[in-house]
Amino acid sequence: MKTTRREFLKSVGMGTTALMAPNLFLNSCMKQDRPNIVFIMSDDHAERAISCYNDTLIHTPNIDRIASEGIRFQNSFVTNSICGPSRATLLTGKYSHLNGMLDHSCTFDGSQLTFPKLLQQAGYHTSIVGKWHLKTEPTGFDYWNILKGQGQYYNPDFTENGEKRTHIGYTTDIITDQALETLDKLDKSKPFCMLIHHKAPHRNWMPNLKHLDAYNDQDIPLPANFHDEYTGRIAAGEADMRIDDMYLTFDMKLHSQSIEEETGSGGKKSFAEKVTETWKRTYNRMTDEQKAGWDAHYDKVNEEFKRLKLTGDELLNWKYQHYLKDYLRCILSVDENVGRVLDYLDQNGLTENTLVVYTSDQGFYLGEHGWYDKRFMYEESLSMPLVMRYPLEIQAGQVADSMVMNLDFSSTFLDFAGIAIPAEMQGHSLRGIVRGNTPDDWRESIYYHYYEHPHGWHDVRRHYGVRTERYKLIHFYEEDGFWELFDLEQDPSEMNNVYSDPAYAKIVQETKQELVRLQKLYGDVDIDKS
Ligand code: CA
């Protein structure tokens, strides 16, 4: 019978800590046994749209399978809830103020230390397929095949190791095709680390043709705080990310001839003037055959919109239904492609020795507070889904409550690969947690900092904050700044800012002290508040 590394180490009297020791015997042992890493990340996938987190909206059997055969994290958070910055933190293990990727006006400096570079130096084959969105070319990868910018849902443009190529088909499928073809060609005697990064379910939520009619007959209930009036929350009231303001063309995917005028603001004023043209170009990327499949569903939607002439709350509910259904349809493709990867690992004898991770670069609003999009430190966009499987070390069916972050991925992968974690990386390895041994001194609070204002999309003010198990303190610090405090136990949907409530004076003081402690710990002390 094959002896696993864990069993073998146990038989010679070596526990978990010994795995980290610089030891020639161990090094030779680990060279054969280091796990492969398959890191699947989607874009803007909210926990509420994964059935192992919440089974009211969608069934995602393949993502659920990773959780049931491994571990699900209930308190997983992002440092800065926006695409590029989340990816930079993933690679570097550092907060945005140190890796330089504060927001989308920045360009990622690829000369920095990243975990793929260290894995590559240690003999791993490293690769990334799919969304990159960091402007500069990937570094530290033996193979890279990335979408141009945000990427397109249909017939995407890729750059493969520097060479441009357009593929015909649906992007979520194509990313997986490319990933599996690459895996197939690898020398499997060497460990590999592959990042599979989906574009979906990012705006503007274009489903695969085969899923266009899913949810047609359902009416999706509105979240309880859908009609939020933002009392006591100034920045929330200012933000331009309401479903109410979605574009009828680009977001709702109506043809310009079906509407009287484009009434959306959609998050960026300069975009409003050209949105109809952008949607036309997006639609026209499709082949005639794809258009025929698309029109078979969407012609009816266009006709319905013209016929109903909805206004007010009826129009808002109509938009919500169409937004949510297209979002969920995109996730059906993500989930089935996660299944294809798991099947590939099964069929090639790789399941046992591969660490599989599924996450999203951040969460998303599915109508909570009346919103779509992310950016705020409120729970829906602060939370990242996170499930992991590695049969050799992770006992099946675990649920973890520890507070973990995207800051921790780099340290975790290096730890699993037996590589020393550089002191400059600010996260911590999750290896102890997934083995059921959460370190006694594990963090009890997390620090957050968002920057994309006043430029950029959606008018969300800059803010930083701290979240403890029960409380969240946020400082919107630009100009005449203001504070918010939420008691997550009493008010889990963060509707009631209790910052000025005398009953919470002591909590305000304590959480402010914790905020200052974390800012010093992470070196985020020189903040421009102009
Ligand atoms: Ca994103």
Short mmCIF file of C-alpha atoms and ligand atoms in Angstrom, two decimals:
data_model
loop_
_atom_site.label_atom_id
_atom_site.label_comp_id
_atom_site.label_asym_id
_atom_site.label_seq_id
_atom_site.Cartn_x
_atom_site.Cartn_y
_atom_site.Cartn_z
CA MET A 1 0.00 0.00 0.00
CA LYS A 2 1.26 3.46 -0.84
CA THR A 3 2.38 5.45 2.18
CA THR A 4 1.53 9.13 2.13
CA ARG A 5 4.10 11.70 3.16
CA ARG A 6 2.09 12.43 6.30
CA GLU A 7 1.92 8.78 7.30
CA PHE A 8 5.60 8.30 6.52
CA LEU A 9 6.66 11.31 8.57
CA LYS A 10 4.46 10.14 11.41
CA SER A 11 6.03 6.69 11.28
CA VAL A 12 9.50 8.19 11.75
CA GLY A 13 8.22 10.42 14.56
CA MET A 14 8.10 13.74 12.75
CA GLY A 15 5.12 16.02 13.28
CA THR A 16 3.84 19.06 11.41
CA THR A 17 6.55 21.44 12.60
CA ALA A 18 9.24 19.13 11.30
CA LEU A 19 7.90 19.70 7.80
CA MET A 20 9.22 23.24 7.98
CA ALA A 21 12.71 22.31 9.21
CA PRO A 22 15.67 22.83 6.87
CA ASN A 23 16.72 19.22 6.69
CA LEU A 24 18.40 17.37 3.86
CA PHE A 25 16.38 14.25 4.44
CA LEU A 26 13.14 16.21 4.29
CA ASN A 27 14.20 18.17 1.23
CA SER A 28 14.85 15.00 -0.70
CA CYS A 29 11.56 13.58 0.52
CA MET A 30 9.56 16.68 -0.41
CA LYS A 31 11.00 16.88 -3.90
CA GLN A 32 8.91 13.85 -4.76
CA ASP A 33 5.89 14.76 -2.71
CA ARG A 34 5.35 18.47 -3.00
CA PRO A 35 1.74 19.08 -3.93
CA ASN A 36 0.63 20.45 -7.23
CA ILE A 37 -1.43 23.61 -6.88
CA VAL A 38 -4.51 24.43 -8.95
CA PHE A 39 -5.83 27.84 -7.99
CA ILE A 40 -9.17 28.67 -9.62
CA MET A 41 -10.33 32.23 -9.16
CA SER A 42 -13.42 33.78 -10.65
CA ASP A 43 -14.24 37.47 -10.79
CA ASP A 44 -16.89 39.08 -8.56
CA HIS A 45 -18.43 35.81 -7.38
CA ALA A 46 -20.45 36.48 -4.21
CA GLU A 47 -20.64 33.81 -1.51
CA ARG A 48 -24.43 34.01 -1.70
CA ALA A 49 -24.22 32.57 -5.23
CA ILE A 50 -22.46 29.35 -4.17
CA SER A 51 -24.69 26.64 -2.77
CA CYS A 52 -22.27 25.42 -0.08
CA TYR A 53 -22.53 28.93 1.37
CA ASN A 54 -26.18 29.58 0.67
CA ASP A 55 -28.49 27.31 -1.29
CA THR A 56 -31.32 29.73 -2.00
CA LEU A 57 -30.11 31.14 -5.33
CA ILE A 58 -28.13 28.55 -7.25
CA HIS A 59 -26.85 24.97 -7.19
CA THR A 60 -23.06 24.75 -7.70
CA PRO A 61 -22.27 21.05 -7.23
CA ASN A 62 -18.64 21.24 -8.37
CA ILE A 63 -17.53 24.10 -6.16
CA ASP A 64 -19.47 22.40 -3.36
CA ARG A 65 -17.53 19.21 -4.05
CA ILE A 66 -14.23 20.98 -3.24
CA ALA A 67 -15.75 22.08 0.07
CA SER A 68 -17.22 18.70 0.97
CA GLU A 69 -13.98 16.89 0.13
CA GLY A 70 -11.94 19.59 1.88
CA ILE A 71 -12.55 22.79 3.82
CA ARG A 72 -14.81 25.83 3.50
CA PHE A 73 -13.83 29.17 5.03
CA GLN A 74 -16.69 31.22 6.47
CA ASN A 75 -14.65 34.30 7.23
CA SER A 76 -12.46 34.98 4.23
CA PHE A 77 -11.82 38.63 3.34
CA VAL A 78 -10.18 40.83 0.73
CA THR A 79 -7.76 43.68 1.53
CA ASN A 80 -9.08 46.05 -1.17
CA SER A 81 -12.29 45.03 -2.96
CA ILE A 82 -11.49 45.61 -6.63
CA CYS A 83 -10.09 43.38 -9.37
CA GLY A 84 -6.49 44.48 -10.09
CA PRO A 85 -5.52 45.28 -6.49
CA SER A 86 -6.90 41.95 -5.24
CA ARG A 87 -4.78 40.12 -7.85
CA ALA A 88 -1.64 42.09 -6.91
CA THR A 89 -2.14 41.16 -3.25
CA LEU A 90 -2.67 37.52 -4.21
CA LEU A 91 0.70 37.46 -6.03
CA THR A 92 2.80 39.49 -3.58
CA GLY A 93 1.23 38.74 -0.21
CA LYS A 94 1.30 42.47 0.47
CA TYR A 95 -1.23 45.25 0.98
CA SER A 96 -1.82 47.66 -1.90
CA HIS A 97 0.25 50.49 -0.38
CA LEU A 98 3.32 48.22 -0.55
CA ASN A 99 2.75 46.42 -3.86
CA GLY A 100 1.81 49.71 -5.56
CA MET A 101 -1.48 48.49 -7.08
CA LEU A 102 -3.81 50.85 -5.20
CA ASP A 103 -6.46 51.01 -7.92
CA HIS A 104 -6.96 50.66 -11.66
CA SER A 105 -5.06 53.87 -12.47
CA CYS A 106 -1.92 51.99 -11.30
CA THR A 107 0.23 49.51 -13.21
CA PHE A 108 1.59 46.40 -11.52
CA ASP A 109 5.36 46.32 -11.10
CA GLY A 110 6.23 42.80 -12.22
CA SER A 111 9.78 43.00 -10.85
CA GLN A 112 8.42 42.45 -7.34
CA LEU A 113 8.78 39.26 -5.37
CA THR A 114 5.78 37.00 -5.96
CA PHE A 115 4.92 33.45 -4.97
CA PRO A 116 4.97 32.10 -8.58
CA LYS A 117 8.60 33.29 -8.89
CA LEU A 118 9.58 31.44 -5.73
CA LEU A 119 7.74 28.29 -6.78
CA GLN A 120 9.43 28.49 -10.18
CA GLN A 121 12.87 28.83 -8.57
CA ALA A 122 12.09 25.79 -6.44
CA GLY A 123 11.38 23.66 -9.50
CA TYR A 124 7.63 24.09 -9.98
CA HIS A 125 6.17 24.57 -13.44
CA THR A 126 4.16 27.78 -13.06
CA SER A 127 1.35 28.93 -15.33
CA ILE A 128 -1.60 31.29 -15.52
CA VAL A 129 -4.55 31.07 -17.90
CA GLY A 130 -7.37 33.63 -18.08
CA LYS A 131 -7.86 37.06 -16.59
CA TRP A 132 -4.74 38.94 -15.49
CA HIS A 133 -5.77 42.63 -15.56
CA LEU A 134 -2.51 44.04 -14.19
CA LYS A 135 -1.44 45.82 -17.41
CA THR A 136 2.21 44.65 -17.42
CA GLU A 137 3.14 41.20 -18.77
CA PRO A 138 3.10 38.35 -16.25
CA THR A 139 6.42 37.50 -14.61
CA GLY A 140 7.33 34.30 -12.77
CA PHE A 141 5.32 32.05 -15.08
CA ASP A 142 6.71 29.38 -17.39
CA TYR A 143 3.49 29.63 -19.39
CA TRP A 144 0.98 32.46 -19.51
CA ASN A 145 -2.09 32.84 -21.65
CA ILE A 146 -4.07 35.86 -20.56
CA LEU A 147 -7.15 37.80 -21.62
CA LYS A 148 -6.73 41.27 -23.02
CA GLY A 149 -7.74 43.71 -20.24
CA GLN A 150 -11.08 42.77 -18.70
CA GLY A 151 -11.63 40.18 -21.40
CA GLN A 152 -14.73 39.45 -23.47
CA TYR A 153 -17.41 36.81 -22.80
CA TYR A 154 -17.46 35.67 -26.43
CA ASN A 155 -14.57 35.08 -28.85
CA PRO A 156 -11.91 36.47 -26.50
CA ASP A 157 -8.52 37.93 -27.40
CA PHE A 158 -5.69 36.18 -25.56
CA THR A 159 -1.97 36.85 -25.38
CA GLU A 160 -0.12 33.57 -25.09
CA ASN A 161 3.50 33.99 -23.93
CA GLY A 162 3.55 37.31 -25.80
CA GLU A 163 1.66 36.19 -28.91
CA LYS A 164 -1.84 37.52 -29.63
CA ARG A 165 -4.55 35.05 -30.55
CA THR A 166 -8.37 35.22 -30.79
CA HIS A 167 -10.37 32.13 -29.85
CA ILE A 168 -13.91 31.42 -31.02
CA GLY A 169 -16.30 30.30 -28.32
CA TYR A 170 -17.41 31.09 -24.79
CA THR A 171 -14.61 32.45 -22.62
CA THR A 172 -15.22 30.43 -19.44
CA ASP A 173 -15.04 27.22 -21.52
CA ILE A 174 -12.03 28.41 -23.49
CA ILE A 175 -10.03 29.29 -20.37
CA THR A 176 -10.59 25.76 -19.10
CA ASP A 177 -9.77 24.23 -22.52
CA GLN A 178 -6.47 26.13 -22.54
CA ALA A 179 -5.70 25.17 -18.95
CA LEU A 180 -6.36 21.46 -19.50
CA GLU A 181 -4.40 21.39 -22.76
CA THR A 182 -1.47 22.96 -20.91
CA LEU A 183 -1.72 20.47 -18.04
CA ASP A 184 -1.80 17.63 -20.52
CA LYS A 185 1.55 18.66 -21.99
CA LEU A 186 3.35 18.98 -18.65
CA ASP A 187 6.11 16.73 -17.40
CA LYS A 188 4.22 15.33 -14.42
CA SER A 189 7.40 14.26 -12.61
CA LYS A 190 7.75 17.92 -11.70
CA PRO A 191 5.19 19.68 -9.46
CA PHE A 192 3.06 22.36 -11.11
CA CYS A 193 1.18 25.43 -9.99
CA MET A 194 -1.56 26.61 -12.32
CA LEU A 195 -3.69 29.70 -11.82
CA ILE A 196 -7.00 29.46 -13.70
CA HIS A 197 -8.58 32.91 -13.57
CA HIS A 198 -12.07 33.33 -15.00
CA LYS A 199 -13.53 36.54 -16.34
CA ALA A 200 -17.00 35.46 -15.26
CA PRO A 201 -19.20 36.50 -13.55
CA HIS A 202 -17.88 40.06 -14.05
CA ARG A 203 -20.13 42.76 -15.51
CA ASN A 204 -21.80 42.73 -18.06
CA TRP A 205 -22.83 39.13 -17.24
CA MET A 206 -23.18 37.47 -20.66
CA PRO A 207 -24.14 33.80 -20.18
CA ASN A 208 -23.21 30.89 -22.39
CA LEU A 209 -25.94 30.19 -24.97
CA LYS A 210 -26.84 26.87 -23.38
CA HIS A 211 -27.66 28.57 -20.06
CA LEU A 212 -29.64 31.53 -21.42
CA ASP A 213 -32.99 30.04 -20.48
CA ALA A 214 -32.06 28.91 -16.96
CA TYR A 215 -34.18 30.62 -14.27
CA ASN A 216 -36.65 31.87 -16.93
CA ASP A 217 -39.66 30.82 -14.90
CA GLN A 218 -38.41 31.96 -11.51
CA ASP A 219 -38.96 35.16 -9.64
CA ILE A 220 -35.92 35.88 -7.51
CA PRO A 221 -36.82 37.51 -4.18
CA LEU A 222 -35.39 40.95 -3.45
CA PRO A 223 -32.97 41.25 -0.53
CA ALA A 224 -34.61 42.77 2.58
CA ASN A 225 -32.53 45.96 2.29
CA PHE A 226 -32.97 46.39 -1.47
CA HIS A 227 -34.71 49.74 -0.94
CA ASP A 228 -32.02 51.05 1.41
CA GLU A 229 -32.17 54.84 1.84
CA TYR A 230 -28.62 54.98 3.31
CA THR A 231 -29.60 56.83 6.49
CA GLY A 232 -26.47 57.60 8.53
CA ARG A 233 -24.16 56.37 5.73
CA ILE A 234 -23.04 59.30 3.59
CA ALA A 235 -20.69 57.43 1.24
CA ALA A 236 -23.28 54.73 0.56
CA GLY A 237 -25.76 57.45 -0.41
CA GLU A 238 -23.27 59.01 -2.82
CA ALA A 239 -22.20 55.83 -4.60
CA ASP A 240 -23.28 55.27 -8.20
CA MET A 241 -23.85 51.51 -8.23
CA ARG A 242 -27.58 51.11 -7.86
CA ILE A 243 -29.36 48.52 -9.98
CA ASP A 244 -31.82 51.34 -10.64
CA ASP A 245 -29.09 53.10 -12.64
CA MET A 246 -27.89 50.16 -14.70
CA TYR A 247 -27.63 50.75 -18.42
CA LEU A 248 -30.53 49.42 -20.46
CA THR A 249 -28.16 48.51 -23.29
CA PHE A 250 -24.80 47.40 -21.87
CA ASP A 251 -26.13 45.90 -18.60
CA MET A 252 -29.64 44.81 -19.57
CA LYS A 253 -28.45 43.91 -23.08
CA LEU A 254 -31.39 45.53 -24.86
CA HIS A 255 -30.91 46.73 -28.43
CA SER A 256 -30.93 50.51 -28.80
CA GLN A 257 -34.05 50.29 -30.99
CA SER A 258 -35.94 48.67 -28.08
CA ILE A 259 -35.52 51.64 -25.77
CA GLU A 260 -36.54 55.29 -26.00
CA GLU A 261 -33.29 56.51 -24.44
CA GLU A 262 -30.41 55.19 -22.41
CA THR A 263 -31.38 56.26 -18.89
CA GLY A 264 -28.63 54.54 -16.90
CA SER A 265 -25.62 56.18 -15.33
CA GLY A 266 -24.00 52.83 -14.63
CA GLY A 267 -21.05 54.00 -12.54
CA LYS A 268 -19.08 56.26 -14.85
CA LYS A 269 -20.40 59.40 -16.48
CA SER A 270 -17.93 59.48 -19.36
CA PHE A 271 -18.96 55.95 -20.26
CA ALA A 272 -22.65 56.88 -20.48
CA GLU A 273 -22.13 58.74 -23.75
CA LYS A 274 -20.70 55.75 -25.54
CA VAL A 275 -22.41 52.86 -23.81
CA THR A 276 -24.84 52.07 -26.62
CA GLU A 277 -21.94 51.82 -29.08
CA THR A 278 -20.00 49.63 -26.64
CA TRP A 279 -22.92 47.24 -26.35
CA LYS A 280 -23.30 47.12 -30.15
CA ARG A 281 -19.60 46.24 -30.50
CA THR A 282 -19.88 43.60 -27.78
CA TYR A 283 -22.91 42.00 -29.46
CA ASN A 284 -21.22 42.16 -32.84
CA ARG A 285 -18.23 40.17 -31.57
CA MET A 286 -20.49 37.14 -31.73
CA THR A 287 -20.49 34.93 -34.83
CA ASP A 288 -23.75 34.63 -36.81
CA GLU A 289 -24.38 31.27 -35.20
CA GLN A 290 -23.80 32.66 -31.70
CA LYS A 291 -26.06 35.64 -32.49
CA ALA A 292 -28.83 33.27 -33.57
CA GLY A 293 -28.64 31.45 -30.22
CA TRP A 294 -28.42 34.73 -28.32
CA ASP A 295 -31.37 36.25 -30.19
CA ALA A 296 -33.54 33.19 -29.57
CA HIS A 297 -33.56 34.24 -25.92
CA TYR A 298 -32.95 37.97 -26.02
CA ASP A 299 -35.41 38.89 -28.78
CA LYS A 300 -38.15 37.87 -26.35
CA VAL A 301 -36.61 40.06 -23.65
CA ASN A 302 -36.50 43.02 -26.03
CA GLU A 303 -40.13 42.45 -27.04
CA GLU A 304 -41.20 42.13 -23.40
CA PHE A 305 -39.45 45.37 -22.48
CA LYS A 306 -41.13 47.27 -25.33
CA ARG A 307 -44.54 45.80 -24.54
CA LEU A 308 -44.56 46.34 -20.77
CA LYS A 309 -43.42 49.98 -20.74
CA LEU A 310 -42.47 49.63 -17.08
CA THR A 311 -41.65 52.54 -14.80
CA GLY A 312 -40.70 53.07 -11.14
CA ASP A 313 -40.49 50.04 -8.86
CA GLU A 314 -41.79 47.72 -11.57
CA LEU A 315 -38.93 48.70 -13.87
CA LEU A 316 -36.46 48.38 -10.98
CA ASN A 317 -37.67 44.87 -10.19
CA TRP A 318 -37.49 43.95 -13.88
CA LYS A 319 -33.86 45.13 -13.98
CA TYR A 320 -33.07 43.19 -10.80
CA GLN A 321 -34.51 39.97 -12.21
CA HIS A 322 -32.54 40.29 -15.45
CA TYR A 323 -29.31 41.23 -13.69
CA LEU A 324 -29.51 38.37 -11.17
CA LYS A 325 -30.53 35.74 -13.70
CA ASP A 326 -27.71 36.58 -16.12
CA TYR A 327 -25.24 36.70 -13.21
CA LEU A 328 -26.34 33.24 -12.03
CA ARG A 329 -26.30 31.86 -15.59
CA CYS A 330 -22.65 32.94 -15.92
CA ILE A 331 -21.90 31.07 -12.68
CA LEU A 332 -23.45 27.88 -14.05
CA SER A 333 -20.61 27.91 -16.60
CA VAL A 334 -17.98 28.66 -13.96
CA ASP A 335 -19.19 25.75 -11.86
CA GLU A 336 -19.32 23.25 -14.71
CA ASN A 337 -15.79 24.25 -15.71
CA VAL A 338 -14.60 23.75 -12.12
CA GLY A 339 -16.09 20.27 -12.57
CA ARG A 340 -14.06 19.71 -15.75
CA VAL A 341 -10.86 20.51 -13.86
CA LEU A 342 -11.76 18.17 -10.98
CA ASP A 343 -12.60 15.42 -13.48
CA TYR A 344 -9.26 15.93 -15.22
CA LEU A 345 -7.41 15.55 -11.92
CA ASP A 346 -9.41 12.38 -11.16
CA GLN A 347 -8.78 10.88 -14.59
CA ASN A 348 -5.05 11.56 -14.44
CA GLY A 349 -4.37 10.32 -10.91
CA LEU A 350 -3.65 13.84 -9.69
CA THR A 351 -6.44 14.31 -7.15
CA GLU A 352 -4.56 13.00 -4.12
CA ASN A 353 -1.50 15.19 -4.46
CA THR A 354 -3.03 18.42 -5.76
CA LEU A 355 -4.09 21.34 -3.61
CA VAL A 356 -7.22 22.73 -5.29
CA VAL A 357 -8.46 26.18 -4.32
CA TYR A 358 -11.59 27.98 -5.48
CA THR A 359 -12.07 31.63 -4.64
CA SER A 360 -13.11 34.94 -6.21
CA ASP A 361 -11.09 38.16 -6.32
CA GLN A 362 -13.78 39.64 -4.05
CA GLY A 363 -17.47 39.47 -3.30
CA PHE A 364 -20.30 41.37 -4.99
CA TYR A 365 -23.68 42.95 -4.26
CA LEU A 366 -26.63 40.98 -5.53
CA GLY A 367 -29.15 43.69 -4.76
CA GLU A 368 -28.19 44.22 -1.11
CA HIS A 369 -28.40 47.98 -0.40
CA GLY A 370 -29.97 48.25 -3.89
CA TRP A 371 -26.52 47.64 -5.45
CA TYR A 372 -24.41 45.67 -7.84
CA ASP A 373 -20.57 46.00 -7.84
CA LYS A 374 -18.14 45.86 -4.88
CA ARG A 375 -15.56 48.36 -3.40
CA PHE A 376 -17.17 49.02 0.00
CA MET A 377 -15.93 47.36 3.18
CA TYR A 378 -19.47 46.09 3.83
CA GLU A 379 -19.81 42.33 4.18
CA GLU A 380 -21.04 41.36 0.69
CA SER A 381 -17.99 42.77 -1.11
CA LEU A 382 -15.46 42.33 1.72
CA SER A 383 -16.12 38.57 1.81
CA MET A 384 -14.41 36.21 -0.62
CA PRO A 385 -15.67 32.67 -1.05
CA LEU A 386 -12.86 30.21 -0.27
CA VAL A 387 -12.85 26.42 -0.44
CA MET A 388 -9.76 24.17 -0.55
CA ARG A 389 -9.09 20.48 -1.07
CA TYR A 390 -5.91 18.48 -0.58
CA PRO A 391 -6.72 14.92 0.45
CA LEU A 392 -3.23 14.23 1.85
CA GLU A 393 -3.53 16.92 4.49
CA ILE A 394 -7.04 18.34 4.61
CA GLN A 395 -9.69 16.25 6.29
CA ALA A 396 -12.95 16.29 4.33
CA GLY A 397 -15.99 18.27 5.39
CA GLN A 398 -14.37 20.95 7.53
CA VAL A 399 -15.75 24.45 8.02
CA ALA A 400 -13.30 27.08 9.29
CA ASP A 401 -14.27 30.20 11.25
CA SER A 402 -10.81 31.77 11.47
CA MET A 403 -10.45 35.15 9.78
CA VAL A 404 -8.37 34.65 6.66
CA MET A 405 -7.47 36.98 3.79
CA ASN A 406 -6.28 37.06 0.19
CA LEU A 407 -3.05 38.29 1.82
CA ASP A 408 -2.53 34.69 3.03
CA PHE A 409 -2.49 32.82 -0.29
CA SER A 410 1.18 33.40 -1.16
CA SER A 411 2.41 32.24 2.26
CA THR A 412 0.08 29.24 2.11
CA PHE A 413 1.33 28.01 -1.26
CA LEU A 414 4.98 28.50 -0.31
CA ASP A 415 4.40 26.63 2.95
CA PHE A 416 2.79 23.68 1.15
CA ALA A 417 5.72 23.64 -1.28
CA GLY A 418 8.21 23.59 1.60
CA ILE A 419 9.66 26.98 0.68
CA ALA A 420 10.63 29.49 3.40
CA ILE A 421 8.13 32.37 3.51
CA PRO A 422 9.89 35.71 2.93
CA ALA A 423 9.54 38.16 5.83
CA GLU A 424 8.24 40.86 3.46
CA MET A 425 5.06 38.87 2.77
CA GLN A 426 2.40 40.10 5.18
CA GLY A 427 0.02 37.15 5.28
CA HIS A 428 0.15 33.87 7.12
CA SER A 429 0.02 30.30 5.91
CA LEU A 430 -3.37 28.61 6.20
CA ARG A 431 -1.71 25.21 6.43
CA GLY A 432 -2.19 24.92 10.20
CA ILE A 433 -5.89 25.89 9.93
CA VAL A 434 -6.67 23.40 7.18
CA ARG A 435 -4.98 20.64 9.20
CA GLY A 436 -7.23 21.47 12.15
CA ASN A 437 -4.46 23.19 14.15
CA THR A 438 -5.26 26.89 14.10
CA PRO A 439 -2.32 28.73 15.69
CA ASP A 440 -3.17 30.17 19.13
CA ASP A 441 -2.07 33.63 18.04
CA TRP A 442 -4.12 33.66 14.79
CA ARG A 443 -5.46 37.13 13.89
CA GLU A 444 -8.72 38.28 15.47
CA SER A 445 -9.24 41.30 13.26
CA ILE A 446 -8.61 42.29 9.67
CA TYR A 447 -7.54 45.56 8.06
CA TYR A 448 -9.01 46.96 4.82
CA HIS A 449 -8.13 49.92 2.58
CA TYR A 450 -9.91 51.03 -0.63
CA TYR A 451 -8.52 53.85 -2.84
CA GLU A 452 -10.30 54.34 -6.19
CA HIS A 453 -11.73 57.85 -5.70
CA PRO A 454 -12.40 60.49 -6.98
CA HIS A 455 -11.30 58.99 -10.31
CA GLY A 456 -12.58 55.65 -11.55
CA TRP A 457 -15.98 54.03 -11.39
CA HIS A 458 -18.96 54.16 -9.03
CA ASP A 459 -18.05 57.14 -6.81
CA VAL A 460 -17.13 55.17 -3.71
CA ARG A 461 -15.08 57.30 -1.32
CA ARG A 462 -11.68 56.14 -0.12
CA HIS A 463 -11.87 54.34 3.18
CA TYR A 464 -10.00 52.11 5.55
CA GLY A 465 -11.29 50.11 8.46
CA VAL A 466 -11.07 47.21 10.84
CA ARG A 467 -13.39 44.24 11.23
CA THR A 468 -13.36 42.15 14.37
CA GLU A 469 -15.55 39.14 14.95
CA ARG A 470 -18.43 41.38 16.06
CA TYR A 471 -17.70 44.97 15.02
CA LYS A 472 -16.68 46.92 11.96
CA LEU A 473 -15.22 50.42 12.13
CA ILE A 474 -14.83 52.33 8.84
CA HIS A 475 -13.24 55.73 8.24
CA PHE A 476 -14.11 57.54 5.01
CA TYR A 477 -11.14 59.81 5.37
CA GLU A 478 -11.07 62.20 2.40
CA GLU A 479 -11.55 65.92 3.12
CA ASP A 480 -14.09 66.33 5.93
CA GLY A 481 -14.09 62.63 6.74
CA PHE A 482 -16.63 60.61 8.69
CA TRP A 483 -16.79 57.32 10.57
CA GLU A 484 -19.12 54.35 10.65
CA LEU A 485 -19.44 51.60 13.25
CA PHE A 486 -21.56 48.48 12.81
CA ASP A 487 -22.50 45.88 15.38
CA LEU A 488 -22.57 42.81 13.11
CA GLU A 489 -24.30 40.70 15.75
CA GLN A 490 -27.23 43.12 16.08
CA ASP A 491 -27.15 44.42 12.51
CA PRO A 492 -25.61 41.89 10.10
CA SER A 493 -26.75 43.80 7.00
CA GLU A 494 -25.02 47.00 8.19
CA MET A 495 -27.94 49.40 8.01
CA ASN A 496 -27.45 51.13 11.36
CA ASN A 497 -24.33 53.23 11.87
CA VAL A 498 -23.88 53.33 15.67
CA TYR A 499 -20.67 55.38 15.65
CA SER A 500 -22.33 58.30 17.48
CA ASP A 501 -24.46 56.16 19.80
CA PRO A 502 -23.17 56.74 23.38
CA ALA A 503 -23.83 53.07 24.16
CA TYR A 504 -20.98 52.20 21.76
CA ALA A 505 -18.46 54.83 22.93
CA LYS A 506 -16.19 52.21 24.47
CA ILE A 507 -16.35 50.04 21.34
CA VAL A 508 -15.45 53.04 19.19
CA GLN A 509 -12.41 53.65 21.37
CA GLU A 510 -11.32 50.00 21.30
CA THR A 511 -11.80 49.52 17.57
CA LYS A 512 -9.92 52.78 16.85
CA GLN A 513 -7.01 51.47 18.91
CA GLU A 514 -7.12 48.22 16.95
CA LEU A 515 -7.22 50.14 13.67
CA VAL A 516 -4.09 52.09 14.62
CA ARG A 517 -2.37 48.89 15.71
CA LEU A 518 -3.09 47.24 12.35
CA GLN A 519 -2.01 50.29 10.36
CA LYS A 520 1.33 50.19 12.19
CA LEU A 521 1.60 46.41 11.81
CA TYR A 522 1.10 46.59 8.04
CA GLY A 523 3.01 49.85 7.59
CA ASP A 524 0.00 51.79 6.25
CA VAL A 525 0.71 54.96 8.21
CA ASP A 526 1.46 57.62 5.61
CA ILE A 527 -2.04 58.10 4.20
CA ASP A 528 -2.87 61.01 1.89
CA LYS A 529 -6.17 62.35 3.24
CA SER A 530 -6.56 65.27 0.82
CA CA B 1 -13.46 41.48 -9.46
#
